[in-house]
Amino acid sequence: MLEGKDLACVRGERTLFNHLNFTLHEGELLLVQGANGSGKTSLLRMVCGLMAPEFGEVLWRGEKIGAARESYHAEMAYFGHSPAVKEDLSAFENLDFACRLAGIPVKREEVKGALGHLGLGHCLNLPAKSLSQGQRRRVALSRLLLAKARLWILDEPLTALDQAALKLVQSLL
């Protein structure tokens, strides 16, 4: 489904990685590890189509992601290292807004269910600014439950999560 062919990333005069190849089929997971500044987030941005590789190409179902941009983005959900949660909105409003912005029609009960599944049923109407970092992360991760995506690209999805939330996210993966 997703393929990286001979990918290279250069920042300034520094090559972060080159000759990187991977193939992911449906149901598979790729874990990217490395030191800070080694190009992990850059790789994920390439895979999302947010950044062009110095060399190589990213393919979705055998087609370059640039050529398949619309269908690719409809099937892909990107979760960055920042939770992208608006502090003045409640947990419910954040999730509802994010889904509508992404063109995902959702019902009130679906939004409540997704937040409840990630242990936030008691926080539905609390403003995000009153939530802990881990709870904000869960609000953001709950978008994955409502996305119609076949591909999840997650940048540091487990940051700031407690043990219970880690188990929940691992079960989703």
Tab-separated table of C-alpha atoms in Angstrom:
chain	number	residue	atom	x	y	z
A	1	MET	CA	0.000	0.000	0.000
A	2	LEU	CA	2.705	2.500	1.023
A	3	GLU	CA	6.228	2.456	-0.325
A	4	GLY	CA	9.319	4.596	0.105
A	5	LYS	CA	11.904	4.145	-2.633
A	6	ASP	CA	15.483	5.335	-2.259
A	7	LEU	CA	14.467	8.290	-0.068
A	8	ALA	CA	17.001	10.912	0.959
A	9	CYS	CA	16.707	13.943	3.209
A	10	VAL	CA	19.231	16.762	3.279
A	11	ARG	CA	19.076	19.722	5.678
A	12	GLY	CA	21.540	22.463	4.862
A	13	GLU	CA	24.758	20.605	4.080
A	14	ARG	CA	23.882	17.641	6.308
A	15	THR	CA	22.429	14.411	4.946
A	16	LEU	CA	19.990	13.075	7.540
A	17	PHE	CA	19.305	9.834	5.677
A	18	ASN	CA	19.648	8.374	2.201
A	19	HIS	CA	18.842	5.188	0.296
A	20	LEU	CA	15.920	4.583	2.652
A	21	ASN	CA	13.451	1.968	1.420
A	22	PHE	CA	10.335	0.517	3.006
A	23	THR	CA	7.148	-1.236	1.959
A	24	LEU	CA	4.042	-1.408	4.119
A	25	HIS	CA	1.081	-3.625	3.336
A	26	GLU	CA	-2.370	-3.318	4.865
A	27	GLY	CA	-2.302	-4.091	8.584
A	28	GLU	CA	1.438	-3.547	8.951
A	29	LEU	CA	3.184	-1.046	11.183
A	30	LEU	CA	6.492	0.738	10.678
A	31	LEU	CA	8.240	2.068	13.761
A	32	VAL	CA	10.786	4.793	13.029
A	33	GLN	CA	13.416	5.267	15.717
A	34	GLY	CA	16.511	7.404	15.943
A	35	ALA	CA	18.273	10.166	17.800
A	36	ASN	CA	16.893	13.691	17.982
A	37	GLY	CA	17.613	15.486	14.716
A	38	SER	CA	18.094	12.277	12.725
A	39	GLY	CA	15.206	12.999	10.354
A	40	LYS	CA	12.299	11.009	11.813
A	41	THR	CA	9.786	13.859	11.572
A	42	SER	CA	11.183	14.858	8.173
A	43	LEU	CA	10.561	11.319	6.948
A	44	LEU	CA	6.992	11.409	8.229
A	45	ARG	CA	6.434	14.788	6.559
A	46	MET	CA	7.693	13.275	3.291
A	47	VAL	CA	5.342	10.353	3.656
A	48	CYS	CA	2.458	12.794	4.209
A	49	GLY	CA	3.379	14.792	1.139
A	50	LEU	CA	4.172	17.874	3.211
A	51	MET	CA	7.838	17.828	2.204
A	52	ALA	CA	9.579	16.612	-0.926
A	53	PRO	CA	12.454	14.159	-0.568
A	54	GLU	CA	15.858	15.249	-1.851
A	55	PHE	CA	15.870	11.986	-3.814
A	56	GLY	CA	13.483	9.092	-4.175
A	57	GLU	CA	9.735	8.845	-4.109
A	58	VAL	CA	6.801	7.859	-1.924
A	59	LEU	CA	4.151	5.671	-3.526
A	60	TRP	CA	0.583	4.942	-2.442
A	61	ARG	CA	-0.876	1.854	-4.066
A	62	GLY	CA	1.882	2.028	-6.685
A	63	GLU	CA	1.270	5.678	-7.626
A	64	LYS	CA	3.372	8.691	-6.602
A	65	ILE	CA	1.614	10.487	-3.748
A	66	GLY	CA	1.835	13.799	-5.580
A	67	ALA	CA	-0.184	12.360	-8.470
A	68	ALA	CA	-2.639	10.664	-6.102
A	69	ARG	CA	-2.803	13.625	-3.695
A	70	GLU	CA	-6.584	13.844	-3.317
A	71	SER	CA	-7.271	10.139	-2.872
A	72	TYR	CA	-4.149	9.695	-0.750
A	73	HIS	CA	-5.071	12.473	1.663
A	74	ALA	CA	-8.628	11.132	1.900
A	75	GLU	CA	-7.240	7.788	3.112
A	76	MET	CA	-4.442	9.120	5.330
A	77	ALA	CA	-4.560	10.625	8.835
A	78	TYR	CA	-1.506	12.500	10.110
A	79	PHE	CA	-0.980	13.008	13.811
A	80	GLY	CA	1.921	15.366	14.490
A	81	HIS	CA	4.018	15.624	17.635
A	82	SER	CA	1.938	18.633	18.675
A	83	PRO	CA	-1.598	17.616	19.669
A	84	ALA	CA	-3.283	20.507	17.762
A	85	VAL	CA	-5.910	21.008	20.442
A	86	LYS	CA	-7.471	24.445	20.834
A	87	GLU	CA	-7.249	25.431	24.503
A	88	ASP	CA	-10.476	27.464	24.630
A	89	LEU	CA	-12.592	24.661	23.171
A	90	SER	CA	-13.863	21.721	25.189
A	91	ALA	CA	-12.678	18.196	24.477
A	92	PHE	CA	-15.978	17.574	22.659
A	93	GLU	CA	-15.745	20.806	20.635
A	94	ASN	CA	-12.123	20.072	19.682
A	95	LEU	CA	-12.948	16.646	18.308
A	96	ASP	CA	-16.162	17.765	16.617
A	97	PHE	CA	-14.369	20.744	15.011
A	98	ALA	CA	-11.398	18.645	13.842
A	99	CYS	CA	-13.703	16.103	12.200
A	100	ARG	CA	-15.803	18.727	10.455
A	101	LEU	CA	-12.674	20.534	9.283
A	102	ALA	CA	-11.423	17.248	7.800
A	103	GLY	CA	-14.770	16.695	6.083
A	104	ILE	CA	-15.717	13.783	8.325
A	105	PRO	CA	-19.448	13.902	9.089
A	106	VAL	CA	-19.932	12.895	12.715
A	107	LYS	CA	-22.871	12.593	15.054
A	108	ARG	CA	-22.784	13.857	18.612
A	109	GLU	CA	-22.881	10.300	19.988
A	110	GLU	CA	-19.910	9.262	17.823
A	111	VAL	CA	-17.819	12.129	19.179
A	112	LYS	CA	-18.803	11.278	22.753
A	113	GLY	CA	-18.070	7.602	22.102
A	114	ALA	CA	-14.605	8.266	20.708
A	115	LEU	CA	-13.681	10.458	23.670
A	116	GLY	CA	-15.154	7.905	26.066
A	117	HIS	CA	-13.157	5.125	24.432
A	118	LEU	CA	-9.976	7.044	25.240
A	119	GLY	CA	-11.047	7.608	28.842
A	120	LEU	CA	-12.280	11.177	28.456
A	121	GLY	CA	-16.016	10.690	28.999
A	122	HIS	CA	-15.827	12.766	32.173
A	123	CYS	CA	-13.985	15.607	30.368
A	124	LEU	CA	-16.352	16.200	27.440
A	125	ASN	CA	-17.276	19.766	28.374
A	126	LEU	CA	-14.078	20.854	30.059
A	127	PRO	CA	-11.964	23.418	28.210
A	128	ALA	CA	-8.771	21.853	26.895
A	129	LYS	CA	-6.684	24.367	28.855
A	130	SER	CA	-7.853	22.644	32.064
A	131	LEU	CA	-6.770	19.192	30.844
A	132	SER	CA	-3.405	17.590	31.515
A	133	GLN	CA	-0.939	17.126	28.648
A	134	GLY	CA	-1.826	13.445	28.507
A	135	GLN	CA	-5.540	14.214	28.334
A	136	ARG	CA	-4.954	16.723	25.522
A	137	ARG	CA	-2.995	14.044	23.710
A	138	ARG	CA	-5.942	11.657	24.122
A	139	VAL	CA	-8.325	14.270	22.696
A	140	ALA	CA	-6.105	14.526	19.635
A	141	LEU	CA	-5.721	10.750	19.334
A	142	SER	CA	-9.479	10.296	19.498
A	143	ARG	CA	-9.632	11.802	15.995
A	144	LEU	CA	-8.144	8.558	14.718
A	145	LEU	CA	-11.221	6.659	15.880
A	146	LEU	CA	-13.488	8.809	13.718
A	147	ALA	CA	-11.220	9.250	10.712
A	148	LYS	CA	-12.059	7.093	7.746
A	149	ALA	CA	-8.334	6.684	7.127
A	150	ARG	CA	-6.710	3.442	6.025
A	151	LEU	CA	-3.256	4.846	6.832
A	152	TRP	CA	-2.232	6.480	10.092
A	153	ILE	CA	1.004	8.444	10.218
A	154	LEU	CA	1.807	9.183	13.838
A	155	ASP	CA	4.676	11.321	15.127
A	156	GLU	CA	5.441	10.499	18.766
A	157	PRO	CA	1.883	9.334	19.516
A	158	LEU	CA	2.741	7.989	22.974
A	159	THR	CA	4.307	11.162	24.385
A	160	ALA	CA	2.810	12.314	27.726
A	161	LEU	CA	0.496	9.304	28.044
A	162	ASP	CA	0.058	7.360	31.275
A	163	GLN	CA	0.110	3.551	31.362
A	164	ALA	CA	-3.660	3.202	30.851
A	165	ALA	CA	-3.601	5.491	27.807
A	166	LEU	CA	-0.548	3.688	26.422
A	167	LYS	CA	-2.447	0.410	26.521
A	168	LEU	CA	-5.460	1.998	24.832
A	169	VAL	CA	-3.388	3.447	22.005
A	170	GLN	CA	-1.451	0.217	21.573
A	171	SER	CA	-4.758	-1.665	21.265
A	172	LEU	CA	-5.864	0.800	18.558
A	173	LEU	CA	-2.659	0.220	16.650
